[in-house]
């Protein structure tokens, strides 16, 4: 039996399988699938739609833009600081009794004069300090330093205030406005360079408050107690030194050149020293010069602890809680200080009611 014949060679020949497993030209298809299937309906329109293009609806509404310049000009003259004039100037009424409507009106006239004068000084100082204020974390938000009020507009405001101040001096009693004039002269010297001299800068600021007291006394017609003037000077010097201390801790010495003459321990010692002087001069004023001391000594004595507590509270806010940057905020927004001041005011009013009228 012939085996070769049963399995013919052509049948089992390795005739390459008719290239069957090779799908004809199919490999190109997968490349086509990579073709941008995700990019086929890419909707370009929705993208710009959510973007709030500067349409008149999104842009700042014209109403606030119209109101903002007036608000910025008002903040330029710092109405929040006017309360200092309302507190210091009328102190002259303590030694000018009995009170009459005319004396109260003259005290109000003195307050108005110092409101105008201090507002003018604020504008001039902000103009001179605009570059330094931009380096301070809080003062850089002031109208001139932040650019919300242009220097030209600030000069115009200063001119209006100066004209109003001249009209105030001419309309009031003749030659009784000299404390306001001295205050303006000191403030100009302060702005021109004395604010860069350590200690001198703080003493000039404190002297301005004594001039407020003298202006009130001149217009009201009463005298000025030396102890009361020393108490006002020492208290305002303490607040000014406390403000310098806060500036040094908040922004360093670069903001104000005068701070190079201070250190924190030096300022701490000065503040405590001046606080003691404030308390002693206040007690001596109550004992020797206060118009209500006679006949009301017990009530007067009770007011002394309120004054000492107020000083201690300020030192606590300054040295323990690192406050003191804005003395007005410290004195008129701290609840403990406000309650203490209310109690002190009640005691002083009782002393005034119990004291016999002057002969």
CSV table of C-alpha atoms in Angstrom, one decimal:
chain,number,residue,atom,x,y,z
A,1,UNK,CA,0.0,0.0,0.0
A,2,UNK,CA,1.5,3.2,-1.1
A,3,UNK,CA,1.3,5.7,1.7
A,4,UNK,CA,2.4,8.7,-0.3
A,5,UNK,CA,-0.5,8.3,-2.5
A,6,UNK,CA,-3.1,8.5,0.4
A,7,UNK,CA,-1.8,11.9,1.6
A,8,UNK,CA,-1.1,14.0,-1.5
A,9,UNK,CA,1.3,16.8,-1.0
A,10,UNK,CA,-0.8,19.5,-2.3
A,11,UNK,CA,-3.5,18.9,0.3
A,12,UNK,CA,-1.2,19.3,3.3
A,13,UNK,CA,1.1,21.7,1.7
A,14,UNK,CA,1.7,24.7,3.8
A,15,UNK,CA,0.0,26.8,1.3
A,16,UNK,CA,-0.1,29.9,3.3
A,17,UNK,CA,-3.6,30.2,4.6
A,18,UNK,CA,-5.0,32.4,2.1
A,19,UNK,CA,-4.0,35.4,4.0
A,20,UNK,CA,-7.3,35.1,5.7
A,21,UNK,CA,-6.5,36.3,9.2
A,22,UNK,CA,-5.5,39.6,7.7
A,23,UNK,CA,-8.6,41.7,7.6
A,24,UNK,CA,-8.2,43.7,4.5
A,25,UNK,CA,-7.4,47.4,5.2
A,26,UNK,CA,-9.3,47.1,8.4
A,27,UNK,CA,-6.4,48.5,10.5
A,28,UNK,CA,-7.0,52.0,9.2
A,29,UNK,CA,-10.4,51.9,10.8
A,30,UNK,CA,-9.1,52.1,14.4
A,31,UNK,CA,-7.2,55.3,13.5
A,32,UNK,CA,-10.4,56.8,12.4
A,33,UNK,CA,-12.0,56.0,15.7
A,34,UNK,CA,-9.3,58.2,17.3
A,35,UNK,CA,-10.6,61.0,15.1
A,36,UNK,CA,-12.2,63.7,17.2
A,37,UNK,CA,-15.3,62.0,18.3
A,38,UNK,CA,-15.5,64.2,21.4
A,39,UNK,CA,-15.0,67.3,19.3
A,40,UNK,CA,-17.9,66.6,17.0
A,41,UNK,CA,-20.7,68.7,18.5
A,42,UNK,CA,-18.4,71.0,20.6
A,43,UNK,CA,-20.7,73.9,21.2
A,44,UNK,CA,-18.7,77.1,21.2
A,45,UNK,CA,-21.5,79.4,22.0
A,46,UNK,CA,-22.2,78.3,25.7
A,47,UNK,CA,-18.6,79.3,26.8
A,48,UNK,CA,-18.9,83.0,26.3
A,49,UNK,CA,-22.4,83.0,27.6
A,50,UNK,CA,-21.7,82.5,31.3
A,51,UNK,CA,-18.7,84.9,31.3
A,52,UNK,CA,-20.1,88.1,32.7
A,53,UNK,CA,-19.0,90.5,30.0
A,54,UNK,CA,-18.9,94.1,31.2
A,55,UNK,CA,-22.5,94.9,30.3
A,56,UNK,CA,-24.1,97.8,31.9
A,57,UNK,CA,-26.1,95.4,34.2
A,58,UNK,CA,-22.9,93.9,35.7
A,59,UNK,CA,-20.8,97.1,35.9
A,60,UNK,CA,-21.0,99.1,39.1
A,61,UNK,CA,-24.4,100.7,39.2
A,62,UNK,CA,-24.4,104.4,38.7
A,63,UNK,CA,-26.2,105.1,41.9
A,64,UNK,CA,-23.4,104.1,44.3
A,65,UNK,CA,-20.8,105.7,42.0
A,66,UNK,CA,-22.7,109.0,42.4
A,67,UNK,CA,-22.9,108.7,46.2
A,68,UNK,CA,-19.3,107.6,46.7
A,69,UNK,CA,-17.5,110.9,46.1
A,70,UNK,CA,-19.6,112.6,48.7
A,71,UNK,CA,-18.9,109.8,51.2
A,72,UNK,CA,-15.2,109.9,50.4
A,73,UNK,CA,-15.0,113.7,50.9
A,74,UNK,CA,-16.8,113.4,54.2
A,75,UNK,CA,-14.4,110.7,55.4
A,76,UNK,CA,-11.6,113.0,54.4
A,77,UNK,CA,-12.5,115.4,57.2
A,78,UNK,CA,-12.9,112.5,59.6
A,79,UNK,CA,-16.2,113.2,61.3
A,80,UNK,CA,-15.6,110.3,63.7
A,81,UNK,CA,-12.8,112.4,65.3
A,82,UNK,CA,-15.0,115.4,66.0
A,83,UNK,CA,-16.1,113.8,69.2
A,84,UNK,CA,-12.8,114.9,70.7
A,85,UNK,CA,-13.8,118.5,70.3
A,86,UNK,CA,-17.3,117.8,71.8
A,87,UNK,CA,-15.6,116.3,74.9
A,88,UNK,CA,-12.6,118.7,75.5
A,89,UNK,CA,-13.9,122.1,74.6
A,90,UNK,CA,-17.0,122.1,76.8
A,91,UNK,CA,-14.9,121.1,79.9
A,92,UNK,CA,-14.5,124.9,80.3
A,93,UNK,CA,-18.1,124.9,81.5
A,94,UNK,CA,-17.1,123.1,84.7
A,95,UNK,CA,-15.4,126.3,86.0
A,96,UNK,CA,-17.9,128.8,84.5
A,97,UNK,CA,-21.1,128.6,86.6
A,98,UNK,CA,-23.9,129.5,86.7
A,99,UNK,CA,-24.6,128.4,83.2
A,100,UNK,CA,-26.7,130.6,80.9
A,101,UNK,CA,-28.1,129.8,77.4
A,102,UNK,CA,-25.5,132.4,76.1
A,103,UNK,CA,-22.6,130.5,77.7
A,104,UNK,CA,-23.8,127.2,76.3
A,105,UNK,CA,-24.1,128.9,72.8
A,106,UNK,CA,-20.6,130.2,73.1
A,107,UNK,CA,-19.3,126.8,74.0
A,108,UNK,CA,-21.0,125.4,70.9
A,109,UNK,CA,-19.4,128.2,68.9
A,110,UNK,CA,-16.0,127.2,70.2
A,111,UNK,CA,-16.7,123.5,69.3
A,112,UNK,CA,-17.6,124.6,65.8
A,113,UNK,CA,-14.4,126.5,65.4
A,114,UNK,CA,-12.2,123.6,66.4
A,115,UNK,CA,-14.2,121.2,64.3
A,116,UNK,CA,-13.4,123.3,61.2
A,117,UNK,CA,-9.7,123.8,62.3
A,118,UNK,CA,-9.1,120.1,63.1
A,119,UNK,CA,-10.8,119.0,59.8
A,120,UNK,CA,-8.5,121.4,57.9
A,121,UNK,CA,-5.5,119.9,59.7
A,122,UNK,CA,-6.6,116.4,58.9
A,123,UNK,CA,-6.8,117.2,55.1
A,124,UNK,CA,-3.4,118.9,55.1
A,125,UNK,CA,-1.8,116.0,57.0
A,126,UNK,CA,-3.3,113.4,54.7
A,127,UNK,CA,-2.0,115.4,51.7
A,128,UNK,CA,1.5,115.5,53.2
A,129,UNK,CA,1.5,111.8,54.4
A,130,UNK,CA,-0.2,110.1,51.4
A,131,UNK,CA,3.0,108.2,50.4
A,132,UNK,CA,3.7,107.0,53.9
A,133,UNK,CA,0.0,106.1,54.5
A,134,UNK,CA,0.1,103.7,51.6
A,135,UNK,CA,2.7,101.6,53.5
A,136,UNK,CA,0.4,101.3,56.6
A,137,UNK,CA,-2.0,98.4,56.8
A,138,UNK,CA,-4.9,100.6,58.0
A,139,UNK,CA,-4.1,104.1,56.8
A,140,UNK,CA,-3.7,103.0,53.2
A,141,UNK,CA,-7.5,102.9,53.1
A,142,UNK,CA,-7.7,106.7,53.7
A,143,UNK,CA,-9.3,108.6,50.8
A,144,UNK,CA,-6.2,110.3,49.5
A,145,UNK,CA,-3.8,107.4,50.1
A,146,UNK,CA,-6.2,104.9,48.4
A,147,UNK,CA,-6.7,107.2,45.4
A,148,UNK,CA,-10.5,107.7,46.0
A,149,UNK,CA,-9.9,111.4,46.4
A,150,UNK,CA,-7.5,113.2,44.2
A,151,UNK,CA,-5.0,115.7,45.6
A,152,UNK,CA,-6.6,118.5,43.6
A,153,UNK,CA,-10.0,117.7,45.2
A,154,UNK,CA,-8.4,117.6,48.7
A,155,UNK,CA,-6.8,121.0,48.1
A,156,UNK,CA,-10.2,122.4,47.1
A,157,UNK,CA,-11.7,121.0,50.3
A,158,UNK,CA,-8.9,122.5,52.4
A,159,UNK,CA,-9.6,125.9,50.7
A,160,UNK,CA,-13.3,125.7,51.6
A,161,UNK,CA,-12.5,124.8,55.2
A,162,UNK,CA,-10.0,127.6,55.5
A,163,UNK,CA,-12.6,130.1,54.2
A,164,UNK,CA,-15.2,128.8,56.7
A,165,UNK,CA,-12.7,129.1,59.5
A,166,UNK,CA,-11.9,132.7,58.7
A,167,UNK,CA,-15.7,133.5,58.6
A,168,UNK,CA,-16.0,131.8,62.0
A,169,UNK,CA,-13.3,133.9,63.5
A,170,UNK,CA,-14.7,137.2,62.1
A,171,UNK,CA,-18.2,136.4,63.2
A,172,UNK,CA,-17.3,135.6,66.8
A,173,UNK,CA,-16.1,137.7,69.6
A,174,UNK,CA,-13.1,139.8,68.6
A,175,UNK,CA,-9.6,138.4,69.3
A,176,UNK,CA,-10.9,135.5,71.3
A,177,UNK,CA,-9.9,133.0,68.6
A,178,UNK,CA,-6.2,133.1,69.2
A,179,UNK,CA,-6.0,129.5,70.7
A,180,UNK,CA,-7.4,128.3,67.4
A,181,UNK,CA,-4.8,130.3,65.5
A,182,UNK,CA,-2.0,128.9,67.7
A,183,UNK,CA,-3.4,125.4,67.1
A,184,UNK,CA,-3.2,125.9,63.3
A,185,UNK,CA,0.3,127.3,63.5
A,186,UNK,CA,1.5,124.4,65.6
A,187,UNK,CA,-0.3,122.0,63.2
A,188,UNK,CA,1.5,123.5,60.2
A,189,UNK,CA,4.8,123.2,61.9
A,190,UNK,CA,3.9,119.6,62.8
A,191,UNK,CA,3.1,118.8,59.2
A,192,UNK,CA,6.3,120.5,57.9
A,193,UNK,CA,8.7,118.5,60.0
A,194,UNK,CA,8.1,118.4,63.7
A,195,UNK,CA,6.1,115.2,63.4
A,196,UNK,CA,9.4,113.5,62.6
A,197,UNK,CA,11.0,114.5,65.9
A,198,UNK,CA,10.5,111.9,68.6
A,199,UNK,CA,8.6,113.1,71.7
A,200,UNK,CA,8.1,116.5,70.2
A,201,UNK,CA,5.5,115.0,67.9
A,202,UNK,CA,3.4,113.6,70.8
A,203,UNK,CA,3.8,116.8,72.9
A,204,UNK,CA,2.4,118.9,70.1
A,205,UNK,CA,-0.6,116.7,69.6
A,206,UNK,CA,-1.3,116.9,73.4
A,207,UNK,CA,-0.9,120.7,73.4
A,208,UNK,CA,-3.6,121.0,70.8
A,209,UNK,CA,-6.1,119.6,73.2
A,210,UNK,CA,-5.1,122.1,75.9
A,211,UNK,CA,-5.7,124.8,73.3
A,212,UNK,CA,-9.2,123.4,72.8
A,213,UNK,CA,-9.8,123.8,76.5
A,214,UNK,CA,-8.5,127.4,76.5
A,215,UNK,CA,-10.6,128.3,73.5
A,216,UNK,CA,-13.7,127.1,75.3
A,217,UNK,CA,-12.8,129.0,78.4
A,218,UNK,CA,-12.1,132.2,76.5
A,219,UNK,CA,-15.5,132.2,74.7
A,220,UNK,CA,-17.5,131.0,77.7
A,221,UNK,CA,-15.9,133.6,79.9
A,222,UNK,CA,-14.5,131.3,82.6
A,223,UNK,CA,-11.0,130.7,83.9
A,224,UNK,CA,-8.8,127.7,83.2
A,225,UNK,CA,-7.7,125.6,86.1
A,226,UNK,CA,-4.0,124.7,86.0
A,227,UNK,CA,-4.7,121.3,87.4
A,228,UNK,CA,-7.5,120.7,84.8
A,229,UNK,CA,-5.2,121.9,82.0
A,230,UNK,CA,-2.4,119.6,83.2
A,231,UNK,CA,-4.9,116.7,83.5
A,232,UNK,CA,-6.1,117.2,79.9
A,233,UNK,CA,-2.5,117.5,78.6
A,234,UNK,CA,-1.4,114.3,80.4
A,235,UNK,CA,-4.4,112.3,79.3
A,236,UNK,CA,-4.0,113.3,75.7
A,237,UNK,CA,-0.3,112.7,75.8
A,238,UNK,CA,-1.0,109.2,77.2
A,239,UNK,CA,-3.4,108.5,74.3
A,240,UNK,CA,-0.9,109.8,71.7
A,241,UNK,CA,1.9,107.7,73.1
A,242,UNK,CA,-0.4,104.7,73.1
A,243,UNK,CA,-1.2,105.3,69.5
A,244,UNK,CA,2.5,105.5,68.6
A,245,UNK,CA,3.0,102.2,70.4
A,246,UNK,CA,0.2,100.5,68.4
A,247,UNK,CA,1.7,101.9,65.1
A,248,UNK,CA,5.1,100.4,66.0
A,249,UNK,CA,3.6,97.0,66.6
A,250,UNK,CA,1.3,97.1,63.6
A,251,UNK,CA,3.5,98.5,60.9
A,252,UNK,CA,7.0,98.8,62.2
A,253,UNK,CA,9.1,101.9,62.3
A,254,UNK,CA,9.2,102.5,58.5
A,255,UNK,CA,5.8,104.1,58.4
A,256,UNK,CA,6.6,107.1,60.7
A,257,UNK,CA,10.2,108.4,61.0
A,258,UNK,CA,9.6,109.6,64.6
A,259,UNK,CA,9.2,106.0,65.6
A,260,UNK,CA,12.9,105.5,65.2
A,261,UNK,CA,13.3,107.4,68.5
A,262,UNK,CA,11.1,105.0,70.4
A,263,UNK,CA,11.2,101.4,71.6
A,264,UNK,CA,8.4,99.3,73.0
A,265,UNK,CA,9.8,99.3,76.6
A,266,UNK,CA,10.4,103.0,76.4
A,267,UNK,CA,6.8,103.7,75.3
A,268,UNK,CA,5.5,101.3,77.9
A,269,UNK,CA,7.3,103.3,80.7
A,270,UNK,CA,6.2,106.6,79.3
A,271,UNK,CA,2.6,105.6,79.0
A,272,UNK,CA,2.5,104.4,82.6
A,273,UNK,CA,4.3,107.5,83.9
A,274,UNK,CA,1.9,109.8,82.1
A,275,UNK,CA,-1.1,107.8,83.3
A,276,UNK,CA,0.0,108.4,86.9
A,277,UNK,CA,0.4,112.1,86.2
A,278,UNK,CA,-3.2,112.2,84.8
A,279,UNK,CA,-4.6,110.5,87.9
A,280,UNK,CA,-2.8,112.8,90.3
A,281,UNK,CA,-3.6,116.0,88.5
A,282,UNK,CA,-7.3,115.0,88.3
A,283,UNK,CA,-7.5,114.4,92.0
A,284,UNK,CA,-5.7,117.7,92.8
A,285,UNK,CA,-8.2,119.4,90.5
A,286,UNK,CA,-11.1,117.9,92.4
A,287,UNK,CA,-9.6,119.0,95.7
A,288,UNK,CA,-8.5,122.5,94.9
A,289,UNK,CA,-10.1,124.0,91.8
A,290,UNK,CA,-13.3,122.2,90.9
A,291,UNK,CA,-16.3,124.5,91.0
A,292,UNK,CA,-18.4,121.8,92.5
A,293,UNK,CA,-15.9,120.5,95.1
A,294,UNK,CA,-17.4,122.5,98.0
A,295,UNK,CA,-20.4,120.9,99.5
A,296,UNK,CA,-20.1,117.8,97.3
A,297,UNK,CA,-16.8,116.4,98.5
A,298,UNK,CA,-18.1,112.9,99.1
A,299,UNK,CA,-19.6,112.5,95.6
A,300,UNK,CA,-16.4,114.1,94.2
A,301,UNK,CA,-14.3,111.6,96.0
A,302,UNK,CA,-16.4,108.8,94.5
A,303,UNK,CA,-15.6,110.0,91.0
A,304,UNK,CA,-11.9,109.6,91.5
A,305,UNK,CA,-11.9,105.8,91.5
A,306,UNK,CA,-13.9,106.0,88.2
A,307,UNK,CA,-11.2,108.1,86.7
A,308,UNK,CA,-8.4,105.7,87.9
A,309,UNK,CA,-10.4,102.7,86.7
A,310,UNK,CA,-10.8,104.3,83.2
A,311,UNK,CA,-7.0,104.8,83.0
A,312,UNK,CA,-6.4,101.2,84.1
A,313,UNK,CA,-8.8,99.9,81.5
A,314,UNK,CA,-7.1,101.9,78.8
A,315,UNK,CA,-3.7,100.5,79.8
A,316,UNK,CA,-5.2,97.0,79.8
A,317,UNK,CA,-6.5,97.5,76.2
A,318,UNK,CA,-3.2,98.9,75.1
A,319,UNK,CA,-0.6,96.6,76.8
A,320,UNK,CA,-2.6,93.4,77.2
A,321,UNK,CA,-4.9,93.3,74.2
A,322,UNK,CA,-2.7,95.3,71.8
A,323,UNK,CA,-5.3,97.9,71.1
A,324,UNK,CA,-4.9,101.7,71.1
A,325,UNK,CA,-4.6,102.3,67.4
A,326,UNK,CA,-7.6,104.6,67.4
A,327,UNK,CA,-8.1,106.2,70.8
A,328,UNK,CA,-11.6,107.4,69.9
A,329,UNK,CA,-12.7,103.8,69.1
A,330,UNK,CA,-11.0,102.6,72.3
A,331,UNK,CA,-12.7,105.2,74.5
A,332,UNK,CA,-16.2,105.2,72.9
A,333,UNK,CA,-16.7,101.6,71.7
A,334,UNK,CA,-15.3,99.6,74.6
A,335,UNK,CA,-18.3,98.6,76.7
A,336,UNK,CA,-16.4,98.5,80.0
A,337,UNK,CA,-15.1,102.1,79.3
A,338,UNK,CA,-18.6,103.3,78.4
A,339,UNK,CA,-20.2,101.9,81.5
A,340,UNK,CA,-17.5,103.4,83.7
A,341,UNK,CA,-17.8,106.8,81.9
A,342,UNK,CA,-21.6,106.8,82.4
A,343,UNK,CA,-21.1,106.2,86.1
A,344,UNK,CA,-18.5,108.9,86.3
A,345,UNK,CA,-20.9,111.3,84.5
A,346,UNK,CA,-23.7,110.6,86.9
A,347,UNK,CA,-21.4,111.3,89.9
A,348,UNK,CA,-20.2,114.6,88.4
A,349,UNK,CA,-23.8,115.6,87.7
A,350,UNK,CA,-24.7,114.8,91.3
A,351,UNK,CA,-21.8,116.9,92.5
A,352,UNK,CA,-23.0,119.8,90.4
A,353,UNK,CA,-26.5,119.6,91.8
A,354,UNK,CA,-25.3,119.3,95.4
A,355,UNK,CA,-22.8,122.1,95.2
A,356,UNK,CA,-24.0,125.5,96.4
A,357,UNK,CA,-24.2,128.2,93.7
A,358,UNK,CA,-21.3,130.5,93.5
A,359,UNK,CA,-21.7,133.8,95.3
